[in-house]
Structures are given as structure tokens and as C-alpha cells.
Coordinates of C-alpha atoms in Angstrom, one line a residue:
Chain A
M11 CA 19.7 -22.6 38.0
K12 CA 19.4 -18.7 38.4
L13 CA 20.2 -16.0 35.8
E14 CA 21.6 -14.2 39.2
D15 CA 24.3 -16.9 39.8
Y16 CA 25.9 -15.8 36.6
E17 CA 28.0 -13.3 34.9
L18 CA 25.7 -12.3 32.2
R19 CA 27.9 -11.6 28.9
G20 CA 27.2 -8.7 26.3
T21 CA 29.4 -5.5 26.5
A22 CA 26.8 -2.5 25.7
L23 CA 28.9 0.2 23.5
R24 CA 27.7 4.0 22.9
S25 CA 28.0 5.7 19.9
S26 CA 30.6 8.2 21.7
D27 CA 33.0 4.9 22.0
I28 CA 32.8 4.7 18.0
K29 CA 32.9 7.9 17.5
K30 CA 36.3 8.6 19.5
G31 CA 37.6 5.6 17.6
K32 CA 37.9 3.2 21.2
V33 CA 36.1 0.4 18.9
L34 CA 36.3 0.2 15.3
S35 CA 33.3 -0.2 13.2
T36 CA 33.0 -1.2 9.3
S37 CA 30.2 -0.1 7.3
W38 CA 28.5 -0.4 3.8
E39 CA 25.5 1.5 2.4
P40 CA 24.0 -0.9 -0.4
D41 CA 22.7 1.0 -3.3
L42 CA 20.5 -1.7 -4.6
K43 CA 17.2 -0.9 -7.1
Y44 CA 14.2 -3.2 -7.3
A45 CA 11.2 -3.2 -9.9
W46 CA 8.2 -4.9 -8.9
D47 CA 5.9 -6.6 -11.3
N48 CA 2.5 -5.6 -10.0
G49 CA 0.7 -8.6 -10.8
V50 CA -2.7 -9.5 -12.6
A51 CA -5.4 -8.0 -9.6
I52 CA -3.0 -5.3 -8.3
G53 CA -1.9 -4.6 -12.0
R54 CA -6.1 -3.9 -13.2
Y55 CA -6.5 -2.0 -9.8
L56 CA -3.6 0.3 -10.3
A57 CA -5.1 0.9 -14.0
E58 CA -9.0 1.6 -12.7
L59 CA -6.9 3.9 -10.1
K60 CA -5.5 5.8 -13.0
A61 CA -8.6 6.5 -14.4
G62 CA -9.9 7.5 -11.4
Q63 CA -12.0 4.5 -10.4
I64 CA -11.7 2.0 -7.3
I65 CA -12.2 -1.5 -8.3
G66 CA -12.4 -4.7 -6.2
R67 CA -13.4 -8.2 -6.4
A68 CA -15.9 -10.7 -5.6
C69 CA -16.1 -14.1 -4.8
H70 CA -19.5 -15.6 -4.9
K71 CA -19.0 -18.4 -2.9
C72 CA -18.0 -16.2 0.4
R73 CA -20.1 -13.1 -1.2
R74 CA -17.1 -10.9 -0.2
I75 CA -16.3 -8.2 -2.2
M76 CA -12.7 -7.6 -1.2
I77 CA -9.8 -4.7 -2.1
P78 CA -7.3 -4.6 -2.6
P79 CA -8.4 -6.7 -5.3
R80 CA -7.0 -10.7 -5.6
M81 CA -7.2 -13.1 -8.2
F82 CA -7.9 -15.9 -5.9
C83 CA -10.0 -16.0 -2.4
E84 CA -7.5 -16.8 0.6
L85 CA -10.7 -18.1 2.5
C86 CA -12.4 -20.4 -0.2
F87 CA -9.0 -21.0 -2.2
R88 CA -10.3 -20.5 -5.2
P89 CA -10.4 -18.3 -8.5
T90 CA -12.4 -14.8 -7.7
D91 CA -15.2 -14.4 -10.3
E92 CA -16.0 -10.6 -10.7
W93 CA -14.7 -7.2 -11.0
I94 CA -16.9 -4.8 -8.8
P95 CA -16.2 -0.7 -9.3
L96 CA -16.7 0.8 -5.9
E97 CA -17.3 4.0 -4.4
D98 CA -13.6 6.7 -3.8
T99 CA -15.6 7.3 0.0
G100 CA -15.0 5.3 3.2
T101 CA -15.6 5.2 6.9
V102 CA -12.5 5.7 9.0
N103 CA -11.8 2.4 10.9
T104 CA -9.0 3.9 12.6
F105 CA -6.4 6.2 12.3
S106 CA -2.9 7.9 13.9
I107 CA -1.3 11.0 14.3
V108 CA 2.3 10.3 13.2
H109 CA 5.1 12.5 14.1
V110 CA 7.7 9.6 12.7
N111 CA 8.8 9.3 9.1
W112 CA 9.3 5.8 7.8
D113 CA 12.9 5.7 8.8
A114 CA 12.2 6.6 12.6
S115 CA 13.6 10.2 11.6
R116 CA 11.1 12.7 13.2
R117 CA 8.9 15.3 10.9
K118 CA 10.7 18.3 10.5
K119 CA 9.6 21.6 12.9
G120 CA 6.6 23.2 10.7
E121 CA 5.9 20.4 9.1
P122 CA 2.1 19.0 9.7
P123 CA 1.8 15.8 11.4
L124 CA 0.7 12.8 8.9
I125 CA -2.3 11.2 9.3
P126 CA -2.4 7.3 8.3
A127 CA -6.0 5.5 8.4
V128 CA -7.5 2.3 7.8
I129 CA -10.5 3.4 5.5
E130 CA -13.2 0.9 5.0
I131 CA -13.9 1.8 1.3
D132 CA -18.0 2.1 0.6
G133 CA -19.3 -0.9 -1.9
A134 CA -16.6 -3.4 -0.4
S135 CA -17.8 -5.7 2.4
K136 CA -17.7 -4.8 5.8
G137 CA -14.4 -4.5 7.7
M138 CA -12.5 -4.1 3.8
G139 CA -10.0 -1.4 4.5
I140 CA -6.8 0.0 3.1
M141 CA -4.3 1.9 4.6
H142 CA -4.1 5.6 3.3
M143 CA -3.5 9.2 4.3
L144 CA -5.8 11.9 5.6
S145 CA -5.6 15.3 5.0
E146 CA -7.8 18.9 5.0
V147 CA -8.7 18.3 8.3
D148 CA -7.5 19.4 11.8
P149 CA -5.8 16.2 13.3
K150 CA -8.2 16.8 16.4
D151 CA -11.1 16.6 14.5
V152 CA -10.5 13.0 13.0
K153 CA -12.7 10.0 14.6
I154 CA -13.1 6.7 14.2
G155 CA -16.2 6.1 12.0
M156 CA -15.7 9.7 10.2
K157 CA -17.0 9.6 6.5
V158 CA -14.2 10.7 4.1
K159 CA -13.6 11.1 0.3
A160 CA -10.6 10.3 -2.1
V161 CA -9.2 13.5 -3.2
W162 CA -7.5 12.4 -6.4
K163 CA -4.4 13.9 -8.4
S164 CA -5.6 15.5 -12.0
E165 CA -6.0 12.9 -14.8
E166 CA -2.7 14.3 -16.1
E167 CA -0.8 13.3 -13.1
R168 CA -2.0 10.1 -12.6
E169 CA 0.5 7.5 -13.3
G170 CA -1.4 4.1 -12.0
A171 CA -0.2 4.3 -8.1
I172 CA -1.9 4.0 -4.9
T173 CA -0.5 7.4 -4.6
D174 CA -3.2 9.0 -7.5
I175 CA -5.3 9.3 -4.5
L176 CA -3.4 12.3 -2.8
Y177 CA -5.2 11.5 0.4
F178 CA -8.9 11.1 2.0
K179 CA -10.4 13.9 3.4
P180 CA -13.7 14.8 5.6
A181 CA -16.7 13.6 3.1
R182 CA -19.1 16.6 4.2
A183 CA -16.5 19.3 4.5
K184 CA -16.5 22.0 2.2
A185 CA -14.3 21.7 -1.0
G186 CA -11.1 23.5 0.2
K187 CA -7.9 24.1 -1.8
R188 CA -6.1 21.1 -2.5
R189 CA -3.0 20.9 -0.3
K190 CA 0.1 18.6 -1.6
Q191 CA 0.9 16.2 1.4
Chain B
M19 CA -1.1 -38.4 20.4
G20 CA 1.9 -40.1 19.8
Y21 CA 4.3 -37.3 20.8
R22 CA 7.2 -37.8 22.7
K23 CA 7.6 -35.5 25.8
V24 CA 10.0 -32.6 25.6
A25 CA 11.7 -31.2 28.7
I26 CA 13.9 -27.9 28.8
V27 CA 16.6 -28.7 31.5
G28 CA 18.9 -25.5 30.7
A29 CA 19.3 -21.7 29.7
G30 CA 21.3 -19.3 28.8
M31 CA 21.0 -15.6 27.9
T32 CA 23.0 -12.5 27.2
K33 CA 22.3 -8.6 28.8
F34 CA 20.3 -6.6 26.7
V35 CA 21.8 -3.8 25.6
R36 CA 21.0 -1.3 22.7
R37 CA 24.5 -1.7 21.3
A38 CA 26.8 -4.6 22.1
Q39 CA 30.1 -4.9 21.2
E40 CA 30.2 -8.4 20.5
T41 CA 28.9 -9.9 16.9
G42 CA 25.7 -11.7 16.5
K43 CA 28.0 -14.7 16.3
E44 CA 29.5 -14.0 19.5
L45 CA 26.3 -13.0 21.3
S46 CA 25.1 -16.7 20.3
W47 CA 28.1 -18.3 21.6
Q48 CA 27.6 -16.4 25.1
A49 CA 24.0 -17.6 25.1
A50 CA 24.4 -20.9 23.8
K51 CA 27.4 -21.9 26.2
M52 CA 25.9 -20.8 29.4
A53 CA 22.8 -22.7 28.4
L54 CA 24.8 -25.8 27.9
D55 CA 27.1 -25.5 31.0
S56 CA 24.0 -25.0 33.0
C57 CA 22.6 -28.5 32.6
E58 CA 26.4 -29.7 32.4
L59 CA 26.1 -31.2 28.4
T60 CA 28.9 -30.5 26.5
L61 CA 28.3 -29.5 22.0
D62 CA 29.2 -33.0 21.1
Q63 CA 26.0 -34.4 23.1
V64 CA 23.7 -32.1 21.1
D65 CA 22.2 -34.0 18.6
C66 CA 20.8 -31.1 16.4
V67 CA 20.6 -27.2 16.7
T68 CA 17.8 -24.8 15.8
L69 CA 18.6 -21.0 15.8
G70 CA 15.8 -17.7 15.8
T71 CA 16.4 -14.5 14.1
A72 CA 14.8 -12.2 12.9
P73 CA 15.0 -9.6 9.3
D74 CA 18.4 -10.3 7.3
A75 CA 17.8 -6.4 7.0
F76 CA 18.7 -5.8 10.4
D77 CA 22.5 -7.0 9.8
G78 CA 22.6 -6.5 6.2
V79 CA 23.7 -10.3 6.1
H80 CA 21.9 -12.3 3.5
M81 CA 21.2 -16.1 4.9
K82 CA 21.8 -15.2 8.7
G83 CA 21.1 -18.3 9.8
E84 CA 24.2 -19.6 7.8
Y85 CA 26.2 -16.7 9.2
L86 CA 25.2 -17.6 13.0
A87 CA 25.6 -21.2 12.8
D88 CA 28.8 -21.5 14.2
G89 CA 28.1 -19.4 17.3
A90 CA 25.1 -21.5 17.7
G91 CA 27.1 -24.3 17.9
A92 CA 25.9 -25.9 15.0
W93 CA 29.2 -27.1 13.2
R94 CA 28.5 -30.3 11.0
K95 CA 24.8 -31.0 12.7
P96 CA 21.5 -30.6 11.4
Y97 CA 20.7 -27.2 11.7
M98 CA 17.8 -25.1 10.9
R99 CA 17.0 -21.8 11.2
H100 CA 13.2 -20.6 11.7
Y101 CA 11.8 -16.9 11.1
V102 CA 8.5 -15.6 12.1
G103 CA 9.2 -11.8 13.0
G104 CA 8.4 -10.9 16.1
G105 CA 7.0 -14.5 16.9
T106 CA 10.2 -16.2 16.1
G107 CA 11.6 -16.2 20.1
V108 CA 8.4 -18.7 20.8
F109 CA 8.9 -20.5 17.8
S110 CA 12.1 -21.3 18.5
P111 CA 11.3 -24.0 21.6
I112 CA 8.5 -25.0 19.3
H113 CA 11.1 -25.7 16.5
G114 CA 13.5 -27.7 18.9
W115 CA 10.3 -29.3 20.1
F116 CA 9.7 -30.7 16.7
H117 CA 13.0 -32.6 16.5
I118 CA 12.5 -34.5 19.8
A119 CA 8.8 -35.1 20.0
S120 CA 9.1 -36.8 16.7
G121 CA 11.8 -38.8 17.7
M122 CA 14.7 -37.7 15.5
A123 CA 17.1 -36.2 18.5
D124 CA 17.2 -36.5 22.3
I125 CA 19.0 -33.3 22.8
V126 CA 19.0 -30.2 20.8
L127 CA 20.4 -26.6 21.3
V128 CA 17.9 -23.7 20.4
V129 CA 19.9 -20.4 20.5
A130 CA 17.5 -17.3 19.5
E131 CA 20.2 -14.2 18.3
E132 CA 19.3 -10.4 17.3
K133 CA 21.4 -7.9 16.3
M134 CA 19.0 -4.5 16.1
S135 CA 22.0 -2.1 16.1
S136 CA 23.7 -2.8 12.9
C137 CA 21.0 -0.9 10.5
H138 CA 21.3 3.0 10.7
P139 CA 19.8 5.3 11.1
H140 CA 17.3 3.0 13.0
P141 CA 16.8 -0.5 12.8
Q142 CA 12.8 0.9 11.8
G143 CA 14.3 1.7 8.5
A144 CA 14.2 -2.2 7.9
F145 CA 10.6 -2.7 8.2
I146 CA 9.7 -1.1 5.0
T147 CA 10.1 -3.7 3.2
I148 CA 7.4 -5.7 5.2
F149 CA 4.8 -3.8 3.3
D150 CA 3.3 -4.8 0.3
H151 CA 5.3 -2.9 -2.3
T152 CA 2.9 -1.8 -4.8
T153 CA -0.4 -0.7 -2.3
E154 CA 1.4 0.3 1.0
Q155 CA 5.2 1.1 0.5
P156 CA 4.6 4.3 -2.0
L157 CA 2.9 5.8 1.0
K158 CA 6.3 5.3 3.2
P159 CA 4.7 4.2 6.0
N160 CA 6.5 2.8 9.5
L161 CA 5.8 -0.1 11.4
I162 CA 4.6 1.9 14.6
W163 CA 2.1 4.0 12.7
I164 CA 0.4 0.3 12.3
F165 CA 0.7 -0.4 15.9
A166 CA -0.9 3.1 16.7
L167 CA -3.5 2.2 14.5
E168 CA -4.0 -1.2 16.2
M169 CA -3.9 0.6 19.4
N170 CA -6.6 3.1 18.0
R171 CA -8.7 0.7 17.3
Y172 CA -8.4 -1.4 20.4
M173 CA -8.6 1.9 22.9
Q174 CA -11.9 3.1 20.9
T175 CA -13.8 -0.5 20.7
Y176 CA -13.4 -1.1 24.4
G177 CA -13.4 2.7 25.9
L178 CA -9.6 2.4 27.3
S179 CA -8.0 5.1 27.8
K180 CA -4.1 5.9 27.3
K181 CA -3.8 6.0 30.8
D182 CA -5.1 2.6 31.4
I183 CA -3.0 1.4 28.7
A184 CA 0.3 3.2 30.3
L185 CA 0.4 1.3 33.8
V186 CA 1.6 -2.0 31.9
S187 CA 4.7 0.2 31.1
V188 CA 5.0 1.3 34.7
K189 CA 4.8 -2.6 35.7
N190 CA 7.3 -4.3 33.4
K191 CA 9.7 -1.8 33.7
K192 CA 9.5 -1.8 37.5
N193 CA 9.5 -5.7 37.2
A194 CA 12.6 -5.5 34.9
I195 CA 14.6 -4.1 37.8
D196 CA 14.9 -7.5 39.3
H197 CA 16.3 -8.5 35.8
P198 CA 20.1 -9.1 35.4
A199 CA 19.6 -8.9 31.3
A200 CA 17.5 -5.8 31.6
Q201 CA 18.4 -2.8 29.3
V202 CA 15.7 0.0 30.5
A203 CA 14.6 -1.4 34.0
E204 CA 13.4 2.1 35.6
E205 CA 10.7 3.2 38.3
I206 CA 8.4 5.7 36.2
T207 CA 4.8 7.1 36.6
V208 CA 1.9 7.0 34.1
D209 CA 2.5 10.5 33.8
D210 CA 6.0 9.9 32.6
V211 CA 4.5 7.8 29.8
L212 CA 1.9 9.9 29.1
N213 CA 4.7 13.1 28.9
S214 CA 7.1 11.3 27.0
E215 CA 7.6 12.0 23.2
T216 CA 4.4 11.5 21.1
L217 CA 5.8 9.4 18.0
A218 CA 2.3 8.1 16.2
W219 CA -1.0 9.1 18.5
P220 CA -1.8 7.0 20.8
V221 CA 1.8 5.9 21.0
N222 CA 4.4 7.6 23.4
R223 CA 7.8 6.3 23.6
L224 CA 7.6 4.9 26.9
D225 CA 4.6 2.8 25.3
I226 CA 7.5 1.1 23.2
S227 CA 10.0 -1.6 23.9
P228 CA 14.0 -0.2 22.9
A229 CA 15.8 -1.7 20.0
S230 CA 18.0 -4.3 21.6
D231 CA 20.9 -6.5 20.8
G232 CA 21.2 -10.0 22.8
A233 CA 20.6 -13.5 22.3
A234 CA 19.4 -16.3 24.8
A235 CA 19.5 -20.4 24.5
I236 CA 17.7 -23.6 25.7
V237 CA 18.4 -26.9 25.8
L238 CA 15.4 -29.1 25.0
V239 CA 15.6 -32.6 25.7
S240 CA 13.5 -36.0 25.2
E241 CA 12.0 -37.7 28.5
R242 CA 15.0 -40.5 29.1
V243 CA 17.4 -37.8 29.2
A244 CA 15.6 -35.1 31.2
R245 CA 15.4 -38.2 34.2
R246 CA 19.3 -38.5 33.9
L247 CA 20.1 -35.0 33.9
T248 CA 17.8 -33.1 36.3
D249 CA 15.3 -33.6 39.0
K250 CA 13.6 -30.4 37.7
P251 CA 12.7 -30.6 34.1
V252 CA 10.0 -28.2 33.0
W253 CA 8.1 -30.0 30.4
I254 CA 6.5 -28.2 27.1
D255 CA 3.2 -29.6 27.1
G256 CA 1.5 -27.7 24.5
V257 CA 2.7 -26.1 21.2
G258 CA 0.5 -23.8 18.8
F259 CA 1.0 -21.1 16.2
S260 CA -1.1 -19.3 13.2
I261 CA -0.9 -17.0 11.0
D262 CA -3.6 -14.3 10.0
T263 CA -3.7 -12.9 6.5
A264 CA -1.5 -10.4 5.3
Y265 CA -4.2 -8.1 3.9
W266 CA -4.1 -6.3 7.5
A267 CA -6.2 -3.6 7.0
T268 CA -9.2 -5.7 6.3
R269 CA -8.8 -7.8 10.1
D270 CA -10.6 -6.6 13.3
L271 CA -7.8 -5.0 14.8
S272 CA -9.0 -4.9 17.9
Y273 CA -8.9 -8.5 18.8
P274 CA -5.8 -10.6 17.9
N275 CA -7.5 -14.1 16.2
Y276 CA -4.5 -15.6 15.4
V277 CA -3.3 -15.4 19.1
E278 CA -6.1 -17.2 20.0
T279 CA -6.0 -19.6 17.5
A280 CA -2.3 -20.3 18.4
A281 CA -3.5 -20.5 21.8
R282 CA -6.5 -23.0 21.1
M283 CA -3.9 -25.4 19.6
A284 CA -1.5 -25.3 22.6
Y285 CA -4.3 -25.5 24.9
D286 CA -6.0 -28.4 23.3
M287 CA -2.3 -30.5 23.3
A288 CA -2.2 -29.3 27.0
G289 CA -5.0 -30.1 28.4
I290 CA -6.1 -26.7 29.2
T291 CA -10.0 -26.2 29.2
E292 CA -10.2 -22.9 31.6
P293 CA -6.7 -21.3 30.7
S294 CA -7.1 -18.2 33.4
K295 CA -7.6 -20.3 36.3
Q296 CA -5.0 -23.5 34.8
I297 CA -2.0 -20.7 33.7
H298 CA -0.3 -19.9 36.7
V299 CA 1.8 -17.4 35.4
A300 CA 2.2 -15.9 31.7
E301 CA 4.5 -14.3 29.5
P302 CA 2.7 -12.8 27.0
Y303 CA 4.6 -10.6 24.4
D304 CA 4.7 -6.6 25.0
P305 CA 6.8 -5.0 22.5
F306 CA 4.1 -2.0 23.4
D307 CA 2.0 -1.8 26.2
Y308 CA -1.5 -2.2 24.8
K309 CA -0.1 -5.6 23.6
E310 CA -0.2 -7.3 26.7
L311 CA -3.4 -6.3 26.9
H312 CA -4.3 -7.4 23.5
H313 CA -2.5 -10.9 23.9
M314 CA -4.1 -11.7 27.3
E315 CA -7.6 -11.7 25.9
G316 CA -6.5 -13.2 22.9
L317 CA -4.9 -16.2 25.2
M318 CA -8.5 -15.9 26.8
L319 CA -6.7 -15.2 30.1
C320 CA -9.2 -12.8 30.7
P321 CA -12.6 -11.5 28.7
R322 CA -12.4 -9.3 25.8
G323 CA -11.9 -5.8 26.5
K324 CA -11.2 -6.6 30.4
A325 CA -7.0 -7.0 30.8
A326 CA -6.8 -3.1 31.6
Q327 CA -9.1 -3.9 34.3
L328 CA -7.0 -6.4 35.5
T329 CA -4.0 -4.8 35.4
A330 CA -5.6 -1.9 37.5
D331 CA -6.5 -4.0 40.2
G332 CA -3.1 -5.3 40.2
V333 CA -3.8 -8.8 39.1
T334 CA -1.2 -9.1 36.9
Q335 CA 1.6 -8.0 39.2
R336 CA 4.5 -10.1 40.5
D337 CA 2.1 -10.9 43.8
G338 CA -1.4 -10.9 42.0
N339 CA -3.8 -13.7 41.2
M340 CA -2.6 -13.5 37.6
P341 CA 1.3 -12.2 37.4
I342 CA 1.7 -10.9 33.4
C343 CA 5.5 -10.5 32.5
P344 CA 7.0 -11.0 35.9
S345 CA 10.4 -10.9 34.0
G346 CA 10.1 -7.1 33.1
G347 CA 9.1 -8.3 29.5
A348 CA 10.3 -6.7 26.3
L349 CA 9.4 -3.0 28.0
G350 CA 11.8 -3.6 30.7
V351 CA 14.0 -6.2 29.7
G352 CA 14.6 -4.8 25.9
N353 CA 13.5 -6.2 22.9
P354 CA 15.9 -8.1 20.7
I355 CA 13.3 -9.3 18.6
A356 CA 13.9 -12.9 18.7
A357 CA 15.7 -13.0 21.8
T358 CA 12.9 -11.9 23.7
G359 CA 10.6 -14.9 22.9
L360 CA 13.3 -17.0 23.9
M361 CA 14.1 -14.5 26.9
K362 CA 10.4 -15.3 28.1
V363 CA 10.3 -19.1 27.7
I364 CA 13.4 -18.6 30.0
E365 CA 11.5 -16.8 32.8
I366 CA 8.6 -19.4 32.8
F367 CA 11.5 -22.1 32.9
L368 CA 12.8 -20.3 36.1
Q369 CA 9.4 -19.5 37.9
L370 CA 8.3 -22.9 37.5
R371 CA 11.3 -24.4 38.9
G372 CA 11.4 -21.7 41.5
D373 CA 14.6 -20.2 40.2
A374 CA 13.7 -17.1 39.8
G375 CA 15.4 -15.1 42.6
K376 CA 13.5 -11.8 43.1
R377 CA 11.3 -12.6 40.6
Q378 CA 9.9 -15.3 41.9
V379 CA 5.8 -15.1 42.0
P380 CA 4.4 -16.6 45.3
G381 CA 2.6 -19.9 45.0
N382 CA 4.4 -22.3 43.6
P383 CA 3.5 -22.1 39.8
T384 CA 3.5 -25.4 38.0
C385 CA 1.8 -24.2 34.6
G386 CA 3.1 -21.4 32.7
L387 CA 3.0 -19.7 28.7
A388 CA 4.8 -17.7 27.0
Q389 CA 3.7 -15.9 23.6
A390 CA 5.0 -13.6 21.2
W391 CA 3.4 -12.1 17.9
G392 CA 5.0 -10.9 14.9
D393 CA 5.3 -10.7 11.3
L394 CA 2.6 -7.9 9.7
M395 CA 1.0 -8.3 13.1
Q396 CA -0.6 -11.9 12.0
M397 CA 1.5 -14.8 13.7
G398 CA 0.9 -15.7 17.2
T399 CA 3.3 -18.5 19.0
V400 CA 2.2 -19.9 22.1
V401 CA 3.9 -22.6 24.5
V402 CA 2.9 -23.8 27.7
M403 CA 5.1 -25.5 30.7
R404 CA 4.5 -27.8 33.3
S405 CA 7.0 -28.4 35.9

């Protein structure tokens, strides 16, 4: 058989076909709400973030110090053993300079690009990173391997969320004015 | 190993388009009917049906497998849906393979469908819920971000430039000109890729496959049935699949270990010991141009970090020594997630039969491979096929 011997089906539509009413479509805007329980490991992780501390969890069998913390080791498949306070500094494993929001809409004119990064947290095992944002840095100056430090919300503003860390900034830069993301 | 042999004997697909007038059910029917017609079978001869389709969130239809069942030909038959994100389309033949290899069925219809256009304003929005809801989602990430993170790490590890990687997009979009289902086939240059909109550096618009609607289907049969139906069966000689940790930020992003694990499983089953010599034509998953290179390395078709050089040297062109994505891939034919993987399987089926028309790679290939990748950048699916 050859694909070329068949009249392939599938009819391409244009948005204008729908706007002009040439083709009818039906739409729905759901308004669902979810409340996620944080669980045991992440519950403690968030409570520590509220206190201004990043915490990991150790498995004594594979000798990994893990972040995000977990109550079981997915490699050894046994309970993890110990809470380990980590530094609020780390190393940029990789980063991107982004102009698209979560829903693929573009950053507005005048809005700076966002800089998400994987940051390997000091005190955790090599390669243990989390996704967070970088700021207080010119996108051109961001480098893989760069040392960074967390910039926290004020104690009163912290609520026990990953966003209690506003972003990470270059570790050796002078303390600048805090900018809102 | 006690498996029964499994052959592909028929194939069908729709055009891949940005937004199809047809519903997912109708697209499924079009592909499934064509696949049955291509090997002169009727639905009543089919023992069971498997269906691959990616997130329900694209469609806003919960239990999408059940919704699509009629279009896939599943009425009053044993029927199962599989879903491993972007890896779904190459899991489709594996899922069908189990039914025949185990001895449970002789004829299986395998359908893969995706209709991404129903999700507004853009199907990318549906991906927000793949991230951890507590530690990642509050940062409002987008899937393109994490591919950009992976691409940057890959470039840094091996000293690659955006130009090196853009060559993949140029090649695949050009290959797709010869594919009758193609959505975004065109002759472009490396500069076109580099000058297209920067979405998430280092990812530009033309580094990415489009969102698409489409369906594909194949017919799998046991050896006994295959001999009766055709003198050109294509055998599924190896299957492999593997998932890595969902803590994606703790992985080595420069190398897809989960693809290597899946490939080793498929190669062991198929007796492949030197993939770069024994695999004559391959369709690795290429939703982003760097992923084709990343996957060639995970599939051990070349040493780590060397896929870009092979591409620059023309080795991966259709007339090169190791043709990669002769169909035009997701970058050129389009990327209706689950259907894309099965389109790749169909391309290898046609290539090994000598039925690929203008896309035919020279040298009468007898062994080929299709691979896909998905979930939270963690799932590898591989099939090895022989004529």
C-alpha cells in the first residue's frame, strides 16, 4: 500500500470559518476548583519554607539527600530516614529566558522576560535541583554554573508555599532593591 | 522467549491539520477504516481494539477512550485505551502487540487519535496540570519552558549551537513536502529558524512542531494470519518502554536515560547488538528539533553528543547512511500527539515494504525503528520492526 494511492481524509478549518458561521462549534467554560492536600513530606517542606528554611530528606541506604523531600526513597523503595536542613543557595543547572506565559499567551510589551531555572540546592546531593525563577540579573548575564541565593518574601508575607521564595538572584551581586516578579 | 510473532499488515491515517472539522470520533473512524481497507479486512474479523490518545484535558472530555470507542471500531469488542503522554503513539503498537504475542488475539486494530484544537486559547494551557501541583504549578510554568531548560542543558553539555540544532527542523520540514498528510511542510533555512519568534530561549517558534488534529491506525495480526493476508508483512521484533522519575529537575537533562532503557529492552528482544549498523532507518520523536538529536543518542544510534555532527554531515538525510525521520516527523507532518507516534510506525512499515513513494530511502532497508517520548519528559517507547 502507498499513502499516495489514498485520498486522505481530514478537513482543515480556519478560525475565520467559525467566526463567519460557516461551521458551527459549541463551547464551554468550566469553573472547577481543586484543593490539594500537601501530604507529609511536602507539608513539612512548606512549613519550613514559611520559616525561611529549605529542608531536604535523606535516605541512609542510597545516601542521597533529596529535594523536594519525600517520605519514601523511590530508588531503594524504603522509608527515608532523616530531615536535613539545606542552604538557601545553589547552582544554576540550566535556565531559559521566556516570553510565553503558562497558557502560551505572550509576555506583554514592557514586561521583562521570565527566567525559569533548575537550581541545584547546596547541601542536597549533586544534581538535586528544583525549578524556580531567577531575577535581579540581566538575562544576558545568566550562565549555567552560576551561584545563586534565594530572595524570600518577608516573614509576615510567607504563607507556606513554594512562592515564599520570590526568586533566586546571583549570589555575589550587591544586595539591590527587592523587585516584585 | 515464548512470544508469538506479530506483524503489521495494514495502515491508515488522516491528514494532520491545525483544526479539523471532524470530531475525534470521526477522525478515528477515517483512519481505522482506511487501515482495514488497506489489508482487505472487515471490522467483524477484528478480535480486539486498542486506542491511544493523550490528555483528556485537550478535549474537555473525561474518559476520552470511551468517547472515541465507536469511531475506533470497538463496539462490543475487548477494548483498552493507553496513555503515556507524548510517548502514546509508539506505545500503541506495543499495546496491540501484547494482545497477539500473548496468544489472546489474532487480529488487533490499533488506533491513535488526537484533537488538540478544542482547547482554547491554546492547548499548551492544558499542560499546566502535568506539573506538581504544590511545588511547581504555583510558578505558572509552561511545557515549552522545561523543554527550553532541557535544550539549554543539552547544548551546554556538548557545546552545541542553536544553528547545529536548527538543521533538524530544516531537514524534517523539507522531508514532509513528500508526505501527503503534512501540515507544515516547507523549505526553510537555518536563518528562518533562528529569526522566528523566540518563545523561550533557546527555543524559537520553528524549533517546535505545531499543535495538530489527526488520527492514524494500523492492523496487527499473528503470523498465521499474516501469511494468509500479505506477502509483505512487517514484523514487530522488539518492544521497549521505560519511565524515569517525575522529579524531573533531579535528572541528568542532557541525556534521555529512559529512552536508552526502553531501547535496550527492544534491542535485546530483537537481537540488535550494534544499533547504528543494524537499524537502517529510524523515526525518533521530534516534537522539538533538539529532541531528534537527544533521542538518536538515547537510542544509541550514535555516541552521546554526536548526533548534531551527523546531521550537519548529511548522514541523517533520506539518502544518507542513517536516514532519520524520512516522513518529515512531527516538525513537518505535524504533531497530533498520539497520532504522531503511530504515523512514525506507519512510515517505518511503508519504508520496509518499499512502499514509501517519494519518501523511500534507498538501499532496501529491512530493519527500522520508531520511538516516542512523553509524560513529564520521562517516558520512552520504542519498537523495532523488520521486513
